[in-house]
Amino acid sequence: MKALVVGGGGREHVLVWKVLSSPHVDQVLAAPGNAGIGEVAECAEVEAEDVDGLLRLAEDEKVDLTIVGPEAPLALGIVDRFREAGLKIFGPTKEAAKIESSKVFAKELMAKYGIPTARFEVFDDPNRARDYVRKAGTPIVVKADGLAAGKGSIVCRTLDEAYGAVERIMEEKEFGDAGNLIVVEEMLVGEEASILAITDGEAIKPLLPSQDHKPVYDGDRGPNTGGMGAYAPAPVVTEEVARTVMEGILRPAVEGMAKEGTEYRGVLYAGLMITREGPKVLEFNCRFGDPESQAVLPLFEGDLVEVLEATIEGRLEEAEVRNSQGAAVCVVLASGGYPGKYEKGKVIEGLDELQDMEDVLVFHAGTAKRDGKLVTNGGRVLGVTALGPDIPRAIERAYEAVAKVHFEGMHYRRDIGRKALRHLE
Ligand code: AMP
Ligand code: GLY
């Protein structure tokens, strides 16, 4: 069969790699892809948000299965459009994707179905929001309702910061219409974890739990990024926590969506805070996480294409989701200046040496080919994933590999996976 992967980051590179390993697949297309994906698949010059263009591409190329990486096309209704055209596509519908594209929708769903999350209020008026913040006090978290490329949640330590967040989101419209409504919620304390579960609306099959590293600097300092690295399995998610997440979070969310008349099919990603009272939801996402997928999918041992097709056809119960016993650590290499302004076009060196390293995988994000050379083309440039029998050995391997790569301005966190070590002592 011919598969199409929509997107062009590290998550899409690992998806392409995984899909290529399925005996059911003989050709993979990516749109728009990147330089690394281009080495193993054909890249089409269609942007991930261009739903019309993607539909034309899938029809012209007679694509049998489309897999959507990022949230934007899902929120635009790519799944509805492909289904109407009789094409097979993996992901939730536009209405179901609201679990990520509207934080108000997600919080109200959680409140209605008793899913543990931070206490919250919703506002459409900045003055009312400020009144509430003044009474509630700090720390407090202010969130834009709509999609904001991961930047719409602001954790505020002081009242001035909280007023500033309300002003930026609701009055200066930093995230456009995404800021018409805001959620103001209590700050949760604990360790974060991500659980990516595949569901067809009935069966729910979680992949290995993982942990992202959002702040740019070691020790979780500095501004938030799209994610500077990830590892799996995350030991903070003990068996007991995993059971609570399944019974108290994933199942009520999937059943709640169905009761609301919106069946959820695709990946349901629960961003969690493991608090002293147990796991609570920070956010739901409607897709595979990035960089989490770059750690979780290499540990997935089954045939991903079979699982995705079973999900689309509503027979996930029969499909086998099997994971390796080992661990994976992914370190993201970023451009100088990221997550702020950065330059592109820096020559990337050293990747050849990684090809011969056992248990090391390189996933491209912001890369391009210029005059035959591999150059940087985005903020997050590469994800270097190492596999190992356990987290400490995967960490060691990952940094051994990272040391061989170089481009001007390159920076990365040196403590990816460190939080796991505490639990393993
Ligand atoms: P979100 O976009 O909701 O996932 O938030 C992005 C990041 O902000 C999360 O990964 C957390 O680090 C932080 N965050 C969001 N909500 C809260 C909360 N209620 N308490 C503490 N941290 C939060
Ligand atoms: N790693 C965060 C995300 O995928 O949203």
Tab-separated table of C-alpha atoms and ligand atoms in Angstrom:
chain	number	residue	atom	x	y	z
A	1	MET	CA	0.000	0.000	0.000
A	2	LYS	CA	0.932	3.650	-0.345
A	3	ALA	CA	0.943	5.747	2.826
A	4	LEU	CA	1.005	9.536	3.257
A	5	VAL	CA	2.368	11.171	6.415
A	6	VAL	CA	1.270	14.787	6.915
A	7	GLY	CA	3.827	17.111	8.548
A	8	GLY	CA	7.554	17.727	8.521
A	9	GLY	CA	9.038	17.425	12.009
A	10	GLY	CA	10.768	14.788	14.109
A	11	ARG	CA	7.436	13.174	14.935
A	12	GLU	CA	6.705	12.760	11.236
A	13	HIS	CA	10.191	11.349	10.596
A	14	VAL	CA	9.700	8.641	13.213
A	15	LEU	CA	6.214	7.937	11.822
A	16	VAL	CA	7.629	7.544	8.298
A	17	TRP	CA	10.385	5.268	9.623
A	18	LYS	CA	7.898	3.119	11.536
A	19	VAL	CA	5.419	2.920	8.653
A	20	LEU	CA	8.211	1.895	6.260
A	21	SER	CA	8.977	-1.076	8.484
A	22	SER	CA	5.472	-2.489	7.945
A	23	PRO	CA	5.286	-5.343	5.425
A	24	HIS	CA	1.957	-3.872	4.232
A	25	VAL	CA	3.618	-0.707	2.943
A	26	ASP	CA	5.621	-0.373	-0.247
A	27	GLN	CA	5.727	3.391	-0.642
A	28	VAL	CA	5.590	6.381	1.693
A	29	LEU	CA	4.910	10.000	0.784
A	30	ALA	CA	5.336	12.918	3.182
A	31	ALA	CA	3.928	16.437	2.933
A	32	PRO	CA	5.900	18.576	3.308
A	33	GLY	CA	8.514	16.302	4.986
A	34	ASN	CA	12.116	17.436	5.537
A	35	ALA	CA	15.626	16.520	4.390
A	36	GLY	CA	15.857	13.397	6.569
A	37	ILE	CA	12.444	12.127	5.509
A	38	GLY	CA	13.473	12.837	1.902
A	39	GLU	CA	16.223	10.223	2.205
A	40	VAL	CA	13.716	7.419	2.790
A	41	ALA	CA	10.438	8.699	1.328
A	42	GLU	CA	9.152	11.032	-1.355
A	43	CYS	CA	8.382	14.562	-0.143
A	44	ALA	CA	5.583	16.568	-1.756
A	45	GLU	CA	5.618	20.367	-1.540
A	46	VAL	CA	2.270	20.695	0.189
A	47	GLU	CA	2.031	22.368	3.590
A	48	ALA	CA	0.426	20.510	6.502
A	49	GLU	CA	-2.319	23.173	6.828
A	50	ASP	CA	-3.271	23.039	3.134
A	51	VAL	CA	-6.153	20.595	3.466
A	52	ASP	CA	-7.354	21.105	-0.141
A	53	GLY	CA	-3.841	20.516	-1.452
A	54	LEU	CA	-3.412	17.393	0.675
A	55	LEU	CA	-6.724	15.981	-0.522
A	56	ARG	CA	-5.684	16.558	-4.152
A	57	LEU	CA	-2.312	14.938	-3.457
A	58	ALA	CA	-3.896	11.863	-1.841
A	59	GLU	CA	-6.335	11.466	-4.727
A	60	ASP	CA	-3.759	12.045	-7.493
A	61	GLU	CA	-1.262	9.691	-5.874
A	62	LYS	CA	-3.911	7.090	-4.999
A	63	VAL	CA	-2.832	7.051	-1.361
A	64	ASP	CA	-4.289	4.142	0.632
A	65	LEU	CA	-3.670	5.444	4.156
A	66	THR	CA	-3.016	8.971	5.469
A	67	ILE	CA	-1.524	9.600	8.914
A	68	VAL	CA	-1.715	13.126	10.313
A	69	GLY	CA	1.139	14.358	12.537
A	70	PRO	CA	0.320	17.915	13.688
A	71	GLU	CA	-2.830	19.321	15.319
A	72	ALA	CA	-3.483	22.187	12.878
A	73	PRO	CA	-4.860	20.087	9.969
A	74	LEU	CA	-6.915	18.008	12.435
A	75	ALA	CA	-8.443	21.193	13.870
A	76	LEU	CA	-9.154	22.325	10.287
A	77	GLY	CA	-11.127	19.149	9.634
A	78	ILE	CA	-8.762	17.157	7.395
A	79	VAL	CA	-10.223	13.866	8.676
A	80	ASP	CA	-13.798	14.897	7.840
A	81	ARG	CA	-12.757	15.979	4.332
A	82	PHE	CA	-10.804	12.784	3.581
A	83	ARG	CA	-13.619	10.598	4.927
A	84	GLU	CA	-16.187	12.412	2.754
A	85	ALA	CA	-13.951	11.679	-0.227
A	86	GLY	CA	-13.842	8.000	0.745
A	87	LEU	CA	-10.161	8.085	1.776
A	88	LYS	CA	-8.728	6.232	4.742
A	89	ILE	CA	-7.160	8.588	7.290
A	90	PHE	CA	-5.900	8.225	10.867
A	91	GLY	CA	-6.885	10.938	13.359
A	92	PRO	CA	-9.903	12.515	15.059
A	93	THR	CA	-12.557	14.577	13.268
A	94	LYS	CA	-12.663	18.355	13.601
A	95	GLU	CA	-15.307	18.124	16.344
A	96	ALA	CA	-13.296	15.491	18.254
A	97	ALA	CA	-10.040	17.463	17.820
A	98	LYS	CA	-11.652	20.191	19.963
A	99	ILE	CA	-10.269	18.242	22.916
A	100	GLU	CA	-7.003	20.019	21.966
A	101	SER	CA	-8.149	22.985	19.869
A	102	SER	CA	-10.379	24.377	22.638
A	103	LYS	CA	-9.150	24.304	26.208
A	104	VAL	CA	-12.594	25.443	27.358
A	105	PHE	CA	-14.152	22.420	25.636
A	106	ALA	CA	-11.572	20.092	27.225
A	107	LYS	CA	-11.972	21.553	30.725
A	108	GLU	CA	-15.771	21.378	30.537
A	109	LEU	CA	-15.577	17.768	29.367
A	110	MET	CA	-13.299	16.942	32.316
A	111	ALA	CA	-15.596	18.714	34.781
A	112	LYS	CA	-18.666	16.929	33.433
A	113	TYR	CA	-17.126	13.455	33.521
A	114	GLY	CA	-15.199	13.769	36.787
A	115	ILE	CA	-11.721	13.673	35.229
A	116	PRO	CA	-9.123	15.047	37.678
A	117	THR	CA	-7.673	18.371	36.531
A	118	ALA	CA	-6.760	21.775	37.985
A	119	ARG	CA	-9.722	23.810	39.338
A	120	PHE	CA	-10.614	26.458	36.774
A	121	GLU	CA	-12.839	29.303	35.604
A	122	VAL	CA	-13.547	30.458	32.035
A	123	PHE	CA	-13.671	34.165	31.050
A	124	ASP	CA	-14.673	36.127	27.964
A	125	ASP	CA	-14.072	39.474	29.662
A	126	PRO	CA	-10.581	40.627	30.710
A	127	ASN	CA	-11.854	42.757	33.616
A	128	ARG	CA	-13.723	39.843	35.122
A	129	ALA	CA	-10.625	37.683	34.636
A	130	ARG	CA	-8.486	40.247	36.492
A	131	ASP	CA	-11.004	40.452	39.338
A	132	TYR	CA	-10.895	36.693	39.685
A	133	VAL	CA	-7.096	36.560	39.594
A	134	ARG	CA	-6.912	39.241	42.313
A	135	LYS	CA	-9.213	37.208	44.582
A	136	ALA	CA	-7.670	33.809	43.806
A	137	GLY	CA	-4.062	35.009	44.241
A	138	THR	CA	-0.872	33.507	42.833
A	139	PRO	CA	0.616	31.232	41.636
A	140	ILE	CA	-2.009	30.865	38.930
A	141	VAL	CA	-2.101	29.682	35.315
A	142	VAL	CA	-3.650	31.669	32.452
A	143	LYS	CA	-4.407	29.821	29.195
A	144	ALA	CA	-5.673	30.915	25.797
A	145	ASP	CA	-8.625	28.788	24.723
A	146	GLY	CA	-7.457	28.033	21.183
A	147	LEU	CA	-4.322	26.693	19.481
A	148	ALA	CA	-1.217	28.773	20.180
A	149	ALA	CA	1.652	26.522	19.036
A	150	GLY	CA	2.287	25.384	22.616
A	151	LYS	CA	2.806	28.964	23.883
A	152	GLY	CA	-0.720	29.710	25.096
A	153	SER	CA	-0.326	28.533	28.711
A	154	ILE	CA	1.346	30.986	31.073
A	155	VAL	CA	2.280	29.970	34.603
A	156	CYS	CA	2.199	33.193	36.664
A	157	ARG	CA	4.082	33.630	39.955
A	158	THR	CA	3.001	37.232	40.634
A	159	LEU	CA	-0.201	39.222	40.171
A	160	ASP	CA	1.552	41.496	37.671
A	161	GLU	CA	2.505	38.503	35.553
A	162	ALA	CA	-1.075	37.241	35.672
A	163	TYR	CA	-2.518	40.648	34.680
A	164	GLY	CA	0.091	40.788	31.907
A	165	ALA	CA	-0.939	37.344	30.668
A	166	VAL	CA	-4.620	38.345	30.564
A	167	GLU	CA	-3.701	41.524	28.677
A	168	ARG	CA	-1.458	39.776	26.148
A	169	ILE	CA	-3.947	37.030	25.402
A	170	MET	CA	-7.296	38.889	25.550
A	171	GLU	CA	-6.478	42.514	24.711
A	172	GLU	CA	-3.305	42.474	22.627
A	173	LYS	CA	-4.527	39.241	20.997
A	174	GLU	CA	-1.038	37.740	20.895
A	175	PHE	CA	-2.573	34.458	19.698
A	176	GLY	CA	-5.375	36.021	17.647
A	177	ASP	CA	-8.873	34.608	18.092
A	178	ALA	CA	-7.409	31.777	20.193
A	179	GLY	CA	-7.542	34.376	22.990
A	180	ASN	CA	-11.249	35.284	22.776
A	181	LEU	CA	-11.787	33.060	25.796
A	182	ILE	CA	-9.327	32.174	28.540
A	183	VAL	CA	-9.094	29.499	31.176
A	184	VAL	CA	-7.664	30.594	34.537
A	185	GLU	CA	-6.658	27.652	36.681
A	186	GLU	CA	-4.898	26.546	39.803
A	187	MET	CA	-1.182	25.707	39.512
A	188	LEU	CA	-0.498	22.006	39.989
A	189	VAL	CA	2.685	20.743	41.599
A	190	GLY	CA	4.439	17.478	40.755
A	191	GLU	CA	6.299	15.753	37.947
A	192	GLU	CA	4.909	15.829	34.404
A	193	ALA	CA	4.332	12.812	32.165
A	194	SER	CA	2.767	12.152	28.771
A	195	ILE	CA	0.563	9.187	27.938
A	196	LEU	CA	-0.214	8.610	24.279
A	197	ALA	CA	-3.088	6.186	23.838
A	198	ILE	CA	-4.548	4.857	20.631
A	199	THR	CA	-8.333	4.562	20.644
A	200	ASP	CA	-11.091	3.730	18.180
A	201	GLY	CA	-13.753	5.188	20.437
A	202	GLU	CA	-14.124	1.970	22.426
A	203	ALA	CA	-10.868	0.105	22.916
A	204	ILE	CA	-8.026	2.172	24.395
A	205	LYS	CA	-4.417	1.023	24.055
A	206	PRO	CA	-1.759	3.179	25.697
A	207	LEU	CA	1.809	3.300	24.411
A	208	LEU	CA	4.682	3.481	26.908
A	209	PRO	CA	4.519	6.492	29.245
A	210	SER	CA	7.067	9.200	28.467
A	211	GLN	CA	8.315	12.530	29.715
A	212	ASP	CA	8.983	15.682	27.725
A	213	HIS	CA	11.417	18.476	28.710
A	214	LYS	CA	9.726	21.744	27.765
A	215	PRO	CA	11.979	24.516	29.178
A	216	VAL	CA	15.016	25.334	27.061
A	217	TYR	CA	17.747	25.017	29.728
A	218	ASP	CA	18.964	22.288	32.072
A	219	GLY	CA	17.091	22.019	35.355
A	220	ASP	CA	13.859	23.166	33.664
A	221	ARG	CA	14.969	26.788	33.496
A	222	GLY	CA	14.250	29.360	30.791
A	223	PRO	CA	11.321	29.782	28.434
A	224	ASN	CA	9.214	26.887	27.169
A	225	THR	CA	9.971	25.282	23.819
A	226	GLY	CA	8.192	22.702	21.710
A	227	GLY	CA	10.171	20.124	23.731
A	228	MET	CA	13.942	19.660	24.142
A	229	GLY	CA	13.941	15.891	24.598
A	230	ALA	CA	12.003	12.938	25.912
A	231	TYR	CA	12.449	9.471	27.301
A	232	ALA	CA	10.358	6.361	27.786
A	233	PRO	CA	9.242	4.514	29.790
A	234	ALA	CA	8.845	7.226	32.458
A	235	PRO	CA	9.141	5.561	35.879
A	236	VAL	CA	7.053	8.318	37.534
A	237	VAL	CA	4.157	6.489	35.873
A	238	THR	CA	4.092	3.437	38.103
A	239	GLU	CA	1.693	0.592	37.386
A	240	GLU	CA	-0.705	2.077	39.876
A	241	VAL	CA	-0.552	5.512	38.236
A	242	ALA	CA	-1.036	3.885	34.817
A	243	ARG	CA	-4.161	2.110	36.071
A	244	THR	CA	-5.554	5.345	37.512
A	245	VAL	CA	-4.852	7.117	34.210
A	246	MET	CA	-6.675	4.398	32.279
A	247	GLU	CA	-9.720	4.140	34.539
A	248	GLY	CA	-9.957	7.706	35.823
A	249	ILE	CA	-8.785	9.713	32.794
A	250	LEU	CA	-8.591	7.945	29.420
A	251	ARG	CA	-11.723	5.819	29.715
A	252	PRO	CA	-14.011	8.575	31.012
A	253	ALA	CA	-12.630	10.955	28.351
A	254	VAL	CA	-13.286	8.551	25.466
A	255	GLU	CA	-16.695	7.534	26.867
A	256	GLY	CA	-17.558	11.150	27.621
A	257	MET	CA	-16.790	12.169	24.038
A	258	ALA	CA	-19.038	9.353	22.780
A	259	LYS	CA	-21.847	10.431	25.134
A	260	GLU	CA	-21.524	13.958	23.767
A	261	GLY	CA	-22.126	12.484	20.313
A	262	THR	CA	-18.514	12.865	19.149
A	263	GLU	CA	-16.719	9.592	18.785
A	264	TYR	CA	-12.957	9.937	19.338
A	265	ARG	CA	-10.702	7.948	17.020
A	266	GLY	CA	-6.973	8.514	16.845
A	267	VAL	CA	-4.278	9.235	19.403
A	268	LEU	CA	-5.473	10.701	22.665
A	269	TYR	CA	-2.489	12.301	24.366
A	270	ALA	CA	-2.910	13.069	28.053
A	271	GLY	CA	-0.436	15.661	29.363
A	272	LEU	CA	-0.356	14.886	33.083
A	273	MET	CA	0.903	16.292	36.346
A	274	ILE	CA	1.558	13.460	38.775
A	275	THR	CA	0.570	15.244	41.983
A	276	ARG	CA	0.543	13.944	45.549
A	277	GLU	CA	-3.159	13.260	45.091
A	278	GLY	CA	-2.530	11.299	41.909
A	279	PRO	CA	-2.403	12.115	38.196
A	280	LYS	CA	-4.264	15.217	36.974
A	281	VAL	CA	-4.702	16.399	33.400
A	282	LEU	CA	-2.811	19.535	32.303
A	283	GLU	CA	-4.070	19.208	28.744
A	284	PHE	CA	-5.295	16.757	26.158
A	285	ASN	CA	-3.764	16.672	22.689
A	286	CYS	CA	-5.360	15.032	19.680
A	287	ARG	CA	-2.188	13.587	18.077
A	288	PHE	CA	1.180	11.972	18.718
A	289	GLY	CA	3.471	14.112	20.906
A	290	ASP	CA	6.728	15.571	19.666
A	291	PRO	CA	9.416	14.772	20.848
A	292	GLU	CA	7.682	12.020	22.872
A	293	SER	CA	7.014	9.938	19.731
A	294	GLN	CA	10.725	9.915	18.977
A	295	ALA	CA	11.228	7.924	22.192
A	296	VAL	CA	7.957	5.989	22.340
A	297	LEU	CA	7.600	4.764	18.749
A	298	PRO	CA	11.076	3.174	18.474
A	299	LEU	CA	10.040	1.040	21.477
A	300	PHE	CA	6.778	0.016	19.824
A	301	GLU	CA	7.347	-3.440	18.425
A	302	GLY	CA	4.130	-4.261	16.623
A	303	ASP	CA	3.062	-3.278	13.121
A	304	LEU	CA	1.947	0.344	13.511
A	305	VAL	CA	0.098	0.290	10.192
A	306	GLU	CA	-2.041	-2.642	11.334
A	307	VAL	CA	-2.876	-0.817	14.557
A	308	LEU	CA	-3.752	2.423	12.759
A	309	GLU	CA	-5.941	0.631	10.207
A	310	ALA	CA	-7.684	-1.328	12.968
A	311	THR	CA	-8.381	2.007	14.715
A	312	ILE	CA	-9.871	3.553	11.582
A	313	GLU	CA	-12.053	0.482	11.078
A	314	GLY	CA	-13.219	0.319	14.709
A	315	ARG	CA	-11.580	-3.017	15.540
A	316	LEU	CA	-8.654	-1.873	17.680
A	317	GLU	CA	-9.612	-4.459	20.314
A	318	GLU	CA	-8.175	-7.173	18.012
A	319	ALA	CA	-4.909	-5.357	17.285
A	320	GLU	CA	-1.737	-6.022	19.190
A	321	VAL	CA	0.101	-3.143	20.850
A	322	ARG	CA	3.411	-4.591	21.991
A	323	ASN	CA	6.358	-2.691	23.457
A	324	SER	CA	10.015	-3.506	23.868
A	325	GLN	CA	11.402	-4.135	27.359
A	326	GLY	CA	14.095	-1.509	26.883
A	327	ALA	CA	14.273	2.271	27.173
A	328	ALA	CA	14.733	5.154	24.745
A	329	VAL	CA	16.120	8.653	25.223
A	330	CYS	CA	15.748	11.407	22.631
A	331	VAL	CA	17.879	14.567	22.819
A	332	VAL	CA	16.767	17.489	20.659
A	333	LEU	CA	19.467	19.614	18.991
A	334	ALA	CA	18.252	23.179	18.493
A	335	SER	CA	19.365	26.257	16.572
A	336	GLY	CA	21.211	29.063	18.408
A	337	GLY	CA	18.584	31.456	19.806
A	338	TYR	CA	15.670	28.989	19.777
A	339	PRO	CA	12.942	29.303	21.142
A	340	GLY	CA	13.519	32.971	20.303
A	341	LYS	CA	14.837	34.227	16.955
A	342	TYR	CA	17.365	32.015	15.190
A	343	GLU	CA	19.207	31.810	11.867
A	344	LYS	CA	18.764	29.050	9.323
A	345	GLY	CA	21.117	27.556	6.748
A	346	LYS	CA	23.926	26.372	9.092
A	347	VAL	CA	25.751	23.325	7.740
A	348	ILE	CA	25.162	20.182	9.832
A	349	GLU	CA	28.183	17.920	10.287
A	350	GLY	CA	28.873	14.542	11.833
A	351	LEU	CA	25.704	12.623	11.018
A	352	ASP	CA	27.627	10.084	8.901
A	353	GLU	CA	29.376	8.852	12.034
A	354	LEU	CA	26.037	8.150	13.695
A	355	GLN	CA	24.926	5.856	10.918
A	356	ASP	CA	27.290	3.146	12.114
A	357	MET	CA	26.368	3.469	15.782
A	358	GLU	CA	24.246	0.649	17.064
A	359	ASP	CA	20.958	1.555	18.762
A	360	VAL	CA	21.120	5.177	17.623
A	361	LEU	CA	18.447	6.756	15.435
A	362	VAL	CA	18.457	10.267	14.030
A	363	PHE	CA	15.148	11.967	13.310
A	364	HIS	CA	15.184	15.215	11.373
A	365	ALA	CA	12.954	18.194	12.199
A	366	GLY	CA	14.116	21.565	10.804
A	367	THR	CA	16.573	20.404	8.131
A	368	ALA	CA	16.911	21.047	4.388
A	369	LYS	CA	19.307	20.233	1.547
A	370	ARG	CA	21.150	23.234	-0.014
A	371	ASP	CA	23.738	22.732	-2.765
A	372	GLY	CA	24.062	19.104	-1.769
A	373	LYS	CA	24.702	19.964	1.877
A	374	LEU	CA	22.490	19.279	4.881
A	375	VAL	CA	21.604	22.572	6.591
A	376	THR	CA	19.439	23.785	9.486
A	377	ASN	CA	15.979	24.994	8.536
A	378	GLY	CA	14.079	25.407	11.825
A	379	GLY	CA	14.293	25.862	15.592
A	380	ARG	CA	14.383	22.230	16.544
A	381	VAL	CA	16.794	20.689	14.058
A	382	LEU	CA	17.378	17.034	14.969
A	383	GLY	CA	16.257	14.462	17.503
A	384	VAL	CA	18.935	11.944	18.414
A	385	THR	CA	17.352	8.857	19.953
A	386	ALA	CA	19.327	6.085	21.635
A	387	LEU	CA	17.926	2.757	22.735
A	388	GLY	CA	19.276	0.767	25.657
A	389	PRO	CA	18.362	-1.910	28.144
A	390	ASP	CA	17.499	0.805	30.682
A	391	ILE	CA	17.315	4.606	30.970
A	392	PRO	CA	20.864	5.181	32.329
A	393	ARG	CA	22.425	3.255	29.442
A	394	ALA	CA	20.172	4.930	26.870
A	395	ILE	CA	21.169	8.344	28.267
A	396	GLU	CA	24.856	7.507	27.978
A	397	ARG	CA	24.477	6.286	24.395
A	398	ALA	CA	22.393	9.303	23.357
A	399	TYR	CA	25.004	11.801	24.577
A	400	GLU	CA	27.823	9.768	23.004
A	401	ALA	CA	26.005	10.205	19.695
A	402	VAL	CA	25.147	13.879	20.240
A	403	ALA	CA	28.847	14.646	20.830
A	404	LYS	CA	29.577	13.714	17.212
A	405	VAL	CA	27.120	16.207	15.702
A	406	HIS	CA	27.866	19.859	15.090
A	407	PHE	CA	26.385	22.976	13.544
A	408	GLU	CA	27.042	26.635	14.346
A	409	GLY	CA	24.992	27.782	17.355
A	410	MET	CA	23.791	24.256	18.202
A	411	HIS	CA	22.477	23.856	21.729
A	412	TYR	CA	20.786	21.096	23.657
A	413	ARG	CA	19.908	20.075	27.195
A	414	ARG	CA	22.456	17.925	28.982
A	415	ASP	CA	20.014	16.527	31.521
A	416	ILE	CA	17.455	14.663	29.407
A	417	GLY	CA	16.285	11.662	31.434
A	418	ARG	CA	17.807	12.831	34.699
A	419	LYS	CA	14.430	12.975	36.465
A	420	ALA	CA	13.963	9.269	35.767
A	421	LEU	CA	17.137	8.374	37.680
A	422	ARG	CA	15.636	9.475	41.008
A	423	HIS	CA	12.942	6.831	40.655
A	424	LEU	CA	15.388	4.116	39.674
A	425	GLU	CA	17.759	4.430	42.652
B	1	AMP	P1	-0.407	23.164	28.287
B	1	AMP	O1	-0.335	23.978	27.046
B	1	AMP	O2	-1.716	23.279	28.986
B	1	AMP	O3	0.101	21.782	28.178
B	1	AMP	O4	0.703	23.799	29.236
B	1	AMP	C1	2.063	23.862	28.871
B	1	AMP	C2	2.913	23.677	30.093
B	1	AMP	O5	2.575	24.640	31.079
B	1	AMP	C3	2.692	22.328	30.762
B	1	AMP	O6	3.477	21.326	30.205
B	1	AMP	C4	3.104	22.650	32.181
B	1	AMP	O7	4.509	22.647	32.313
B	1	AMP	C5	2.617	24.061	32.368
B	1	AMP	N1	1.257	24.071	32.957
B	1	AMP	C6	0.071	24.141	32.322
B	1	AMP	N2	-0.957	24.106	33.168
B	1	AMP	C7	-0.416	24.023	34.405
B	1	AMP	C8	-0.977	23.938	35.731
B	1	AMP	N3	-2.287	23.995	35.956
B	1	AMP	N4	-0.117	23.836	36.746
B	1	AMP	C9	1.216	23.812	36.562
B	1	AMP	N5	1.795	23.872	35.342
B	1	AMP	C10	0.993	23.991	34.272
B	2	GLY	N1	5.641	17.523	23.498
B	2	GLY	C1	4.538	18.386	23.539
B	2	GLY	C2	3.570	18.223	22.466
B	2	GLY	O1	3.704	17.387	21.594
B	2	GLY	O2	2.596	18.953	22.484
